Short mmCIF file of C-alpha atoms in Angstrom, two decimals:
data_model
loop_
_atom_site.label_atom_id
_atom_site.label_comp_id
_atom_site.label_asym_id
_atom_site.label_seq_id
_atom_site.Cartn_x
_atom_site.Cartn_y
_atom_site.Cartn_z
CA UNK A 1 -19.43 71.01 63.11
CA UNK A 2 -22.72 69.41 64.33
CA UNK A 3 -24.59 70.27 61.03
CA UNK A 4 -22.11 68.53 59.20
CA UNK A 5 -21.74 66.11 60.31
CA UNK A 6 -25.82 65.27 60.29
CA UNK A 7 -25.34 66.11 56.77
CA UNK A 8 -23.19 63.38 56.03
CA UNK A 9 -25.04 60.96 57.77
CA UNK A 10 -27.94 61.43 55.97
CA UNK A 11 -26.01 61.33 52.60
CA UNK A 12 -24.82 57.85 53.76
CA UNK A 13 -28.26 56.70 54.17
CA UNK A 14 -29.31 58.09 51.37
CA UNK A 15 -26.56 55.93 49.36
CA UNK A 16 -27.23 53.01 51.21
CA UNK A 17 -30.20 52.75 50.11
CA UNK A 18 -29.74 53.90 46.50
CA UNK A 19 -27.69 50.75 46.00
CA UNK A 20 -30.37 48.60 48.37
CA UNK A 21 -32.56 49.36 45.61
CA UNK A 22 -30.09 49.21 42.42
CA UNK A 23 -29.31 45.55 43.91
CA UNK A 24 -33.02 44.54 44.67
CA UNK A 25 -33.74 45.02 40.63
CA UNK A 26 -30.14 43.09 40.03
CA UNK A 27 -31.93 40.33 42.08
CA UNK A 28 -35.29 40.72 40.09
CA UNK A 29 -33.41 40.74 36.50
CA UNK A 30 -31.99 37.41 37.82
CA UNK A 31 -34.73 35.74 38.68
CA UNK A 32 -36.45 36.60 35.66
CA UNK A 33 -33.10 35.34 33.35
CA UNK A 34 -34.31 32.38 35.98
CA UNK A 35 -37.73 31.48 35.04
CA UNK A 36 -37.11 32.27 31.09
CA UNK A 37 -34.00 29.75 31.35
CA UNK A 38 -36.04 27.14 32.97
CA UNK A 39 -38.63 27.17 30.93
CA UNK A 40 -35.83 27.24 27.78
CA UNK A 41 -34.70 23.78 29.10
CA UNK A 42 -31.58 25.05 30.06
CA UNK A 43 -31.29 24.26 33.91
CA UNK A 44 -27.83 24.99 34.29
CA UNK A 45 -27.99 28.53 32.92
CA UNK A 46 -31.20 28.84 36.30
CA UNK A 47 -29.15 27.51 38.56
CA UNK A 48 -25.99 29.72 37.43
CA UNK A 49 -29.01 32.92 37.64
CA UNK A 50 -30.36 31.81 41.04
CA UNK A 51 -26.18 31.60 42.63
CA UNK A 52 -26.19 35.68 41.55
CA UNK A 53 -29.67 36.49 43.37
CA UNK A 54 -28.56 34.65 46.31
CA UNK A 55 -25.32 36.16 46.41
CA UNK A 56 -27.28 39.76 45.94
CA UNK A 57 -29.35 38.98 48.62
CA UNK A 58 -27.65 36.74 51.16
CA UNK A 59 -29.30 34.02 51.47
CA UNK A 60 -32.83 32.07 49.09
CA UNK A 61 -36.35 33.16 49.38
CA UNK A 62 -40.27 31.29 49.01
CA UNK A 63 -39.66 32.46 45.28
CA UNK A 64 -36.49 31.75 44.11
CA UNK A 65 -35.97 28.09 45.88
CA UNK A 66 -38.86 26.51 43.71
CA UNK A 67 -36.69 27.13 40.75
CA UNK A 68 -33.74 26.26 42.49
CA UNK A 69 -35.57 22.89 42.99
CA UNK A 70 -36.99 22.41 39.45
CA UNK A 71 -33.18 22.90 37.46
CA UNK A 72 -32.17 20.15 39.52
CA UNK A 73 -34.65 17.86 39.27
CA UNK A 74 -33.97 18.29 35.34
CA UNK A 75 -30.79 17.71 36.05
CA UNK A 76 -31.12 14.56 37.92
CA UNK A 77 -29.41 15.49 41.21
CA UNK A 78 -31.36 13.95 43.24
CA UNK A 79 -29.21 14.43 46.27
CA UNK A 80 -29.06 17.91 46.27
CA UNK A 81 -32.85 18.22 46.10
CA UNK A 82 -33.40 16.02 48.90
CA UNK A 83 -30.73 18.45 51.13
CA UNK A 84 -33.49 21.71 49.54
CA UNK A 85 -36.35 20.42 50.18
CA UNK A 86 -36.13 21.44 53.94
CA UNK A 87 -35.13 24.61 52.74
CA UNK A 88 -38.28 25.45 50.78
CA UNK A 89 -40.60 23.86 53.46
CA UNK A 90 -39.22 26.36 56.16
CA UNK A 91 -40.00 29.08 53.94
CA UNK A 92 -43.50 27.71 53.86
CA UNK A 93 -44.13 26.23 56.88
CA UNK A 94 -47.94 27.16 56.77
CA UNK A 95 -48.14 25.06 53.05
CA UNK A 96 -49.71 28.19 51.46
CA UNK A 97 -48.18 28.37 48.30
CA UNK A 98 -49.18 26.84 45.04
CA UNK A 99 -46.10 24.60 44.15
CA UNK A 100 -45.74 22.93 47.43
CA UNK A 101 -47.55 19.79 46.24
CA UNK A 102 -44.92 19.53 43.10
CA UNK A 103 -41.93 20.38 45.33
CA UNK A 104 -43.04 17.11 47.77
CA UNK A 105 -43.62 15.03 44.88
CA UNK A 106 -40.00 16.02 43.25
CA UNK A 107 -38.96 14.89 46.78
CA UNK A 108 -40.41 11.59 46.77
CA UNK A 109 -39.47 10.88 42.96
CA UNK A 110 -36.13 11.82 44.14
CA UNK A 111 -35.98 9.65 46.67
CA UNK A 112 -36.90 6.67 44.71
CA UNK A 113 -34.46 7.63 42.53
CA UNK A 114 -31.88 7.34 44.86
CA UNK A 115 -32.73 4.39 45.91
CA UNK A 116 -33.16 2.90 42.49
CA UNK A 117 -29.72 4.71 41.74
CA UNK A 118 -27.75 2.82 45.00
CA UNK A 119 -29.60 -0.87 43.69
CA UNK A 120 -27.85 0.09 40.12
CA UNK A 121 -24.72 0.27 41.46
CA UNK A 122 -24.67 -2.44 43.16
CA UNK A 123 -25.59 -4.38 40.35
CA UNK A 124 -23.02 -2.62 37.96
CA UNK A 125 -20.25 -3.49 40.24
CA UNK A 126 -20.80 -7.18 40.96
CA UNK A 127 -20.71 -7.68 36.76
CA UNK A 128 -19.22 -4.43 35.40
CA UNK A 129 -19.29 -3.08 31.64
CA UNK A 130 -19.19 -0.66 29.73
CA UNK A 131 -22.68 -0.06 28.57
CA UNK A 132 -23.59 -0.69 32.22
CA UNK A 133 -21.61 2.20 33.10
CA UNK A 134 -22.43 4.47 30.00
CA UNK A 135 -26.03 3.90 30.92
CA UNK A 136 -25.62 4.72 34.79
CA UNK A 137 -23.54 8.12 34.13
CA UNK A 138 -25.98 9.26 31.91
CA UNK A 139 -29.46 7.97 34.16
CA UNK A 140 -27.19 9.58 37.28
CA UNK A 141 -24.62 12.44 36.14
CA UNK A 142 -24.47 13.58 39.94
CA UNK A 143 -24.94 10.33 41.64
CA UNK A 144 -22.19 10.07 44.82
CA UNK A 145 -20.99 6.83 42.57
CA UNK A 146 -20.40 8.53 38.90
CA UNK A 147 -16.95 9.27 39.87
CA UNK A 148 -16.36 5.74 40.93
CA UNK A 149 -18.52 4.38 37.83
CA UNK A 150 -16.24 6.48 35.76
CA UNK A 151 -13.16 4.92 36.80
CA UNK A 152 -15.03 1.38 36.44
CA UNK A 153 -15.71 2.44 33.14
CA UNK A 154 -12.30 3.84 32.58
CA UNK A 155 -10.80 0.37 33.73
CA UNK A 156 -12.46 -1.82 31.34
CA UNK A 157 -11.84 0.74 28.41
CA UNK A 158 -8.10 0.28 28.64
CA UNK A 159 -8.78 -3.61 29.03
CA UNK A 160 -10.59 -3.05 25.64
CA UNK A 161 -7.55 -1.17 24.25
CA UNK A 162 -4.91 -3.29 25.05
CA UNK A 163 -6.91 -6.52 24.17
CA UNK A 164 -7.17 -4.83 20.56
CA UNK A 165 -3.70 -3.74 20.53
CA UNK A 166 -2.40 -6.89 20.98
CA UNK A 167 -5.38 -8.78 18.28
CA UNK A 168 -3.57 -6.36 15.68
CA UNK A 169 -0.02 -7.03 16.91
CA UNK A 170 1.48 -4.52 14.85
CA UNK A 171 3.22 -1.19 16.46
CA UNK A 172 0.35 0.94 15.68
CA UNK A 173 -2.21 -0.66 17.45
CA UNK A 174 0.81 -0.70 20.45
CA UNK A 175 0.99 3.19 19.65
CA UNK A 176 -2.00 3.93 19.70
CA UNK A 177 -2.87 2.17 23.13
CA UNK A 178 0.40 3.99 24.55
CA UNK A 179 -0.79 7.24 23.01
CA UNK A 180 -4.64 7.08 24.49
CA UNK A 181 -2.97 6.19 28.04
CA UNK A 182 0.14 7.93 29.80
CA UNK A 183 2.91 5.79 31.23
CA UNK A 184 1.40 4.77 34.77
CA UNK A 185 -1.13 2.39 32.93
CA UNK A 186 -1.37 -1.27 33.30
CA UNK A 187 -0.43 -2.28 30.17
CA UNK A 188 2.33 0.76 29.50
CA UNK A 189 5.46 -1.01 29.76
CA UNK A 190 4.14 -4.38 28.16
CA UNK A 191 2.81 -2.04 25.01
CA UNK A 192 6.03 -0.33 25.15
CA UNK A 193 8.18 -4.10 25.10
CA UNK A 194 5.74 -5.33 22.65
CA UNK A 195 7.16 -1.98 20.49
CA UNK A 196 10.54 -2.36 20.93
CA UNK A 197 10.50 -6.28 19.43
CA UNK A 198 8.31 -5.24 16.70
CA UNK A 199 10.48 -2.51 15.66
CA UNK A 200 13.99 -4.71 16.63
CA UNK A 201 12.61 -7.65 13.97
CA UNK A 202 11.53 -4.83 11.47
CA UNK A 203 14.81 -3.47 10.81
CA UNK A 204 16.51 -6.79 11.20
CA UNK A 205 14.53 -8.09 7.83
CA UNK A 206 15.26 -4.49 6.08
CA UNK A 207 18.54 -4.93 6.15
CA UNK A 208 18.98 -8.11 5.06
CA UNK A 209 16.77 -7.68 2.47
CA UNK A 210 18.79 -4.53 1.59
CA UNK A 211 16.48 -3.01 -1.10
CA UNK A 212 14.84 0.54 -1.49
CA UNK A 213 11.51 -1.25 -1.34
CA UNK A 214 12.75 -2.66 2.45
CA UNK A 215 14.22 0.75 3.55
CA UNK A 216 11.33 2.46 2.33
CA UNK A 217 8.66 0.13 3.90
CA UNK A 218 10.54 0.60 7.35
CA UNK A 219 10.61 4.20 7.38
CA UNK A 220 7.22 4.39 6.00
CA UNK A 221 5.81 2.41 8.66
CA UNK A 222 7.81 2.74 12.18
CA UNK A 223 7.88 6.42 12.17
CA UNK A 224 8.80 7.26 15.68
CA UNK A 225 11.82 3.33 15.13
CA UNK A 226 14.65 3.58 17.25
CA UNK A 227 16.82 2.41 13.96
CA UNK A 228 15.47 5.19 11.33
CA UNK A 229 19.28 6.92 11.53
CA UNK A 230 20.44 3.76 10.59
CA UNK A 231 18.35 2.82 7.72
CA UNK A 232 18.69 5.88 6.62
CA UNK A 233 22.48 5.19 6.34
CA UNK A 234 21.98 2.55 5.16
CA UNK A 235 19.76 3.52 2.14
CA UNK A 236 21.99 6.60 0.79
CA UNK A 237 24.62 3.56 0.54
CA UNK A 238 22.45 1.56 -1.10
CA UNK A 239 21.71 4.56 -3.74
CA UNK A 240 25.16 4.70 -4.04
CA UNK A 241 25.69 1.33 -5.12
CA UNK A 242 22.72 1.12 -7.36
CA UNK A 243 24.41 4.53 -9.52
CA UNK A 244 27.75 2.88 -9.74
CA UNK A 245 26.03 -0.58 -11.00
CA UNK A 246 23.65 1.50 -13.21
CA UNK A 247 26.68 3.49 -14.93
CA UNK A 248 29.00 0.72 -15.35
CA UNK A 249 26.29 -1.68 -17.01
CA UNK A 250 25.49 1.20 -19.05
CA UNK A 251 21.91 0.07 -20.35
CA UNK A 252 19.01 2.23 -20.74
CA UNK A 253 17.20 -0.43 -18.73
CA UNK A 254 19.37 0.15 -16.06
CA UNK A 255 19.73 3.97 -16.02
CA UNK A 256 16.28 4.06 -16.03
CA UNK A 257 15.79 1.77 -13.10
CA UNK A 258 17.88 4.26 -10.29
CA UNK A 259 15.10 7.23 -11.75
CA UNK A 260 12.64 5.32 -11.41
CA UNK A 261 13.67 4.35 -7.90
CA UNK A 262 15.15 8.20 -7.21
CA UNK A 263 13.80 10.88 -8.80
CA UNK A 264 15.57 13.34 -6.83
CA UNK A 265 18.35 11.37 -5.79
CA UNK A 266 22.04 12.54 -5.97
CA UNK A 267 23.21 10.77 -8.46
CA UNK A 268 20.34 12.47 -11.04
CA UNK A 269 22.01 14.62 -12.85
CA UNK A 270 24.98 11.58 -14.09
CA UNK A 271 22.43 9.79 -15.06
CA UNK A 272 20.59 11.41 -17.24
CA UNK A 273 23.61 12.69 -19.15
CA UNK A 274 24.52 9.07 -19.64
CA UNK A 275 20.86 7.84 -20.24
CA UNK A 276 20.44 10.97 -23.23
CA UNK A 277 24.03 9.50 -24.74
CA UNK A 278 22.27 6.16 -24.40
CA UNK A 279 19.08 7.07 -26.25
CA UNK A 280 20.92 8.73 -29.37
CA UNK A 281 23.34 6.11 -29.90
CA UNK A 282 20.37 3.23 -29.90
CA UNK A 283 18.06 5.34 -32.18
CA UNK A 284 20.34 5.79 -34.49
CA UNK A 285 21.36 2.77 -34.93
CA UNK A 286 17.77 1.50 -34.93
CA UNK A 287 17.92 4.27 -38.08
CA UNK A 288 20.57 2.97 -39.10
CA UNK A 289 19.30 -0.95 -39.87
CA UNK A 290 15.57 0.57 -40.88
CA UNK A 291 14.32 -0.60 -37.47
CA UNK A 292 11.56 2.43 -37.53
CA UNK A 293 9.58 1.12 -34.53
CA UNK A 294 12.08 0.35 -32.33
CA UNK A 295 13.10 4.02 -33.08
CA UNK A 296 9.51 5.00 -32.45
CA UNK A 297 9.15 3.33 -29.28
CA UNK A 298 13.02 4.56 -28.57
CA UNK A 299 12.12 8.25 -29.34
CA UNK A 300 8.59 8.14 -27.20
CA UNK A 301 10.63 6.55 -24.08
CA UNK A 302 13.27 9.14 -24.36
CA UNK A 303 10.17 11.88 -24.04
CA UNK A 304 8.75 10.14 -21.61
CA UNK A 305 12.21 9.70 -19.62
CA UNK A 306 13.72 13.02 -20.08
CA UNK A 307 13.05 16.41 -21.67
CA UNK A 308 12.12 16.15 -25.11
CA UNK A 309 14.52 18.09 -27.35
CA UNK A 310 15.19 18.94 -30.83
CA UNK A 311 17.05 16.01 -32.24
CA UNK A 312 14.45 13.73 -30.41
CA UNK A 313 11.21 15.79 -32.37
CA UNK A 314 13.47 14.74 -35.47
CA UNK A 315 13.98 11.14 -35.32
CA UNK A 316 10.96 10.91 -34.83
CA UNK A 317 9.46 12.46 -37.54
CA UNK A 318 11.81 10.00 -39.39
CA UNK A 319 10.58 7.11 -37.80
CA UNK A 320 6.88 7.98 -38.62
CA UNK A 321 7.96 8.90 -41.93
CA UNK A 322 10.04 5.37 -42.13
CA UNK A 323 6.97 3.20 -40.45
CA UNK A 324 4.54 4.77 -43.00
CA UNK A 325 6.44 3.52 -45.91
CA UNK A 326 6.85 0.03 -44.60
CA UNK A 327 3.19 0.48 -44.33
CA UNK A 328 2.60 0.94 -47.46
CA UNK A 329 5.27 -1.55 -48.80
CA UNK A 330 3.38 -3.77 -46.86
CA UNK A 331 0.21 -3.15 -48.65
CA UNK A 332 1.28 -3.26 -51.81
CA UNK A 333 3.19 -6.44 -51.19
CA UNK A 334 -0.26 -7.96 -49.56
CA UNK A 335 -1.71 -7.44 -52.60
CA UNK A 336 -3.33 -10.73 -54.04
CA UNK A 337 -1.07 -12.95 -56.75
CA UNK A 338 -3.33 -12.51 -60.25
CA UNK A 339 -4.76 -14.62 -63.30
CA UNK A 340 -4.29 -12.65 -66.77
CA UNK A 341 -6.57 -13.54 -69.63
CA UNK A 342 -6.05 -10.85 -72.28
CA UNK A 343 -7.39 -10.34 -76.15
CA UNK A 344 -4.53 -9.34 -78.24
CA UNK A 345 -3.22 -8.31 -81.45
CA UNK A 346 -0.93 -6.58 -83.86
CA UNK A 347 -1.27 -5.62 -87.68
CA UNK A 348 -2.85 -7.23 -89.98
CA UNK A 349 -2.74 -10.22 -86.67
CA UNK A 350 -6.07 -9.83 -85.54
CA UNK A 351 -6.62 -12.62 -83.58
CA UNK A 352 -4.72 -13.45 -80.41
CA UNK A 353 -5.23 -14.67 -76.65
CA UNK A 354 -2.80 -14.96 -73.96
CA UNK A 355 -2.99 -16.06 -70.52
CA UNK A 356 -0.47 -15.87 -67.48
CA UNK A 357 0.15 -14.98 -64.10
CA UNK A 358 0.92 -12.01 -62.09
CA UNK A 359 2.81 -12.12 -59.25
CA UNK A 360 3.73 -9.85 -56.32
CA UNK A 361 7.09 -11.39 -54.94
CA UNK A 362 7.25 -14.66 -57.48
CA UNK A 363 8.17 -14.46 -60.74
CA UNK A 364 5.16 -15.21 -62.64
CA UNK A 365 4.72 -16.79 -66.30
CA UNK A 366 2.35 -16.31 -69.26
CA UNK A 367 2.05 -17.21 -73.01
CA UNK A 368 0.52 -15.91 -76.04
CA UNK A 369 -1.16 -16.76 -78.95
CA UNK A 370 -1.32 -14.44 -82.57
CA UNK A 371 -2.13 -14.85 -85.30
CA UNK A 372 -3.50 -13.63 -89.19
CA UNK A 373 -6.77 -15.40 -90.32
CA UNK A 374 -5.16 -15.04 -94.07
CA UNK A 375 -1.18 -15.97 -93.42
CA UNK A 376 -1.83 -18.18 -96.51
CA UNK A 377 -4.71 -16.81 -98.27
CA UNK A 378 -5.77 -13.86 -100.13
CA UNK A 379 -5.16 -10.31 -99.11
CA UNK A 380 -8.23 -8.56 -98.19
CA UNK A 381 -8.40 -4.55 -98.23
CA UNK A 382 -8.29 -4.15 -95.06
CA UNK A 383 -5.08 -5.84 -94.81
CA UNK A 384 -3.72 -3.45 -97.55
CA UNK A 385 -1.22 -0.58 -95.80
CA UNK A 386 1.18 1.58 -97.85
CA UNK A 387 3.71 -0.59 -100.14
CA UNK A 388 4.24 -3.72 -97.76
CA UNK A 389 2.24 -6.07 -96.14
CA UNK A 390 3.22 -8.01 -93.16
CA UNK A 391 1.42 -11.00 -91.90
CA UNK A 392 2.60 -13.28 -88.92
CA UNK A 393 1.60 -15.70 -86.48
CA UNK A 394 3.24 -16.80 -83.24
CA UNK A 395 3.53 -18.92 -79.83
CA UNK A 396 5.57 -17.83 -76.95
CA UNK A 397 6.16 -18.50 -73.40
CA UNK A 398 7.33 -16.09 -71.00
CA UNK A 399 7.89 -14.70 -67.55
CA UNK A 400 6.42 -11.91 -65.48
CA UNK A 401 8.10 -9.84 -62.72
CA UNK A 402 6.64 -7.18 -60.78
CA UNK A 403 8.51 -4.01 -60.97
CA UNK A 404 6.36 -2.36 -59.33
CA UNK A 405 2.59 -1.54 -58.46
CA UNK A 406 1.00 -1.48 -61.34
CA UNK A 407 3.45 -2.09 -63.17
CA UNK A 408 5.14 -5.66 -64.24
CA UNK A 409 7.48 -6.43 -67.11
CA UNK A 410 7.05 -9.43 -69.45
CA UNK A 411 9.65 -10.64 -71.73
CA UNK A 412 9.00 -14.36 -73.46
CA UNK A 413 10.26 -15.97 -76.52
CA UNK A 414 8.60 -18.76 -79.16
CA UNK A 415 8.26 -19.70 -82.20
CA UNK A 416 6.43 -17.96 -85.57
CA UNK A 417 5.65 -17.39 -88.70
CA UNK A 418 5.36 -14.45 -91.39
CA UNK A 419 4.36 -13.68 -94.70
CA UNK A 420 5.76 -10.06 -96.59
CA UNK A 421 3.89 -8.94 -99.83
CA UNK A 422 5.30 -5.84 -101.58
CA UNK A 423 3.96 -3.65 -104.07
CA UNK A 424 5.27 -3.98 -107.37
CA UNK A 425 3.32 -0.47 -108.95
CA UNK A 426 2.89 3.22 -107.84
CA UNK A 427 -0.94 2.21 -107.24
CA UNK A 428 -2.22 1.59 -104.10
CA UNK A 429 -5.05 -1.31 -102.82
CA UNK A 430 -5.23 -3.75 -105.19
CA UNK A 431 -4.88 -7.16 -104.76
CA UNK A 432 -2.98 -8.27 -107.99
CA UNK A 433 -0.25 -4.98 -107.41
CA UNK A 434 1.04 -7.43 -103.97
CA UNK A 435 1.70 -10.59 -105.91
CA UNK A 436 5.36 -10.36 -104.66
CA UNK A 437 5.86 -11.85 -101.23
CA UNK A 438 8.62 -12.75 -98.68
CA UNK A 439 7.82 -16.10 -97.45
CA UNK A 440 9.78 -16.53 -94.36
CA UNK A 441 8.55 -19.43 -93.05
CA UNK A 442 8.88 -20.69 -89.91
CA UNK A 443 11.06 -18.52 -87.31
CA UNK A 444 12.16 -17.92 -83.54
CA UNK A 445 11.00 -15.01 -82.35
CA UNK A 446 11.12 -13.06 -78.80
CA UNK A 447 9.73 -10.26 -76.83
CA UNK A 448 9.42 -7.64 -74.27
CA UNK A 449 6.90 -5.27 -72.88
CA UNK A 450 5.02 -3.97 -69.77
CA UNK A 451 1.99 -4.85 -68.36
CA UNK A 452 -0.36 -2.37 -66.33
CA UNK A 453 -3.19 -4.18 -63.86
CA UNK A 454 -5.53 -2.08 -62.10
CA UNK A 455 -8.28 -3.57 -59.87
CA UNK A 456 -9.49 -5.84 -62.99
CA UNK A 457 -8.27 -4.51 -65.84
CA UNK A 458 -4.84 -5.32 -67.58
CA UNK A 459 -3.38 -3.35 -70.51
CA UNK A 460 -0.33 -4.52 -71.92
CA UNK A 461 2.40 -3.83 -75.14
CA UNK A 462 5.40 -6.02 -76.56
CA UNK A 463 7.44 -5.50 -79.00
CA UNK A 464 8.37 -9.09 -80.83
CA UNK A 465 11.34 -10.40 -83.50
CA UNK A 466 10.55 -11.45 -86.10
CA UNK A 467 12.55 -11.86 -88.88
CA UNK A 468 11.84 -9.27 -91.11
CA UNK A 469 12.01 -6.81 -87.81
CA UNK A 470 10.34 -5.80 -84.85
CA UNK A 471 6.10 -5.58 -84.27
CA UNK A 472 4.20 -4.53 -81.98
CA UNK A 473 1.96 -6.19 -79.60
CA UNK A 474 -0.89 -4.90 -77.93
CA UNK A 475 -3.42 -6.82 -75.38
CA UNK A 476 -6.71 -5.94 -73.43
CA UNK A 477 -8.58 -7.93 -70.75
CA UNK A 478 -9.55 -8.69 -67.28
CA UNK A 479 -7.43 -10.29 -64.20
CA UNK A 480 -8.84 -12.18 -61.53
#
């Protein structure tokens, strides 16, 4: 039994010794970590490691205490430095350690800082500003006055926020103040009263205006308004009124107005159905009146307002085709009027001239003079042709009318003269054998035909009626 007790006691001693060694090693590691943190300008991390060392060892020591004082100086905790320096001096009564002079200097600097801290606080307390408070908190984060300065800064900021809210005087500015400060703040009740007043005024204005814009404005701007439910109800009733008014009026513009105001409205299907019917009626009417531009505008408007369909596409093609035809006609009608001057001739009549005008829309005029150079003279071989020779002359006046470009119709009448020579033998080409002739003398003549005018060139063919029969008249010339 005695040997068992001795063995157990030795085991306990060995365990305690091993545990003490482990604790010592852990404390050494924390010390290394604390030094490294201080070198890396991480004073809070350094102090955390020092607290772990003291927790393990149960006390500070001559190596740990200087680290702690340096770390406190970095975080500007001057009062704690004053409290910790005596502990260091107790551990170093002989003043042998190399950092002694540094620690004493830190103590003196801390005493100076504490005096300056007290003076700065007194100045701030007499004439506080937000800027002075921020500077004090930055310079003395561990001061005994820091909490008081933070409270002063809070009050100053609250006053500033309240003045800003009153200056803006909008519901959002007051809500910004209320959201930033609790219901115990100095101006909370005043802010809520202002919110209630603005909310009531906006509600009354929306109801008085009674428009979709005014109701939407209230709902957008007063997201926490007291009257949102009532405004929603009034907006719904307004939609119903606009719908029935649009259907009753029946115009495209009124129906489109409903769609623009209520793109997801309750009556969307009914409005689209009626609008489709209205478009069909208007489009068919415009086509029947050959108002193709209106038809095209309606078709495009249909596409933008409703979904396009086969009917709409077909009518749009008709409108484009009609516009194209109208444009071509307008282009033709816009051609300038022309003045013509032509050389004119007919059989055995090689001297002639025609002059006149070709007009696009109105009726023009022309006159023509044609004659044979030997109407009363002897025949030449060039005049002889077959068993009869006709020598003619005439002066005619007439009118021109455009059929379609480039064709003009011409018709006129005037006076003329003609001689007809007859062949009395079987021989041809002998002047003596054409001795018999008929002198038809002066007579009334009339003619008709067509003119083709392309750019600057004119060509015409006319038929003219003499007493002895019809003759062909040809002209070629230019126009201006």
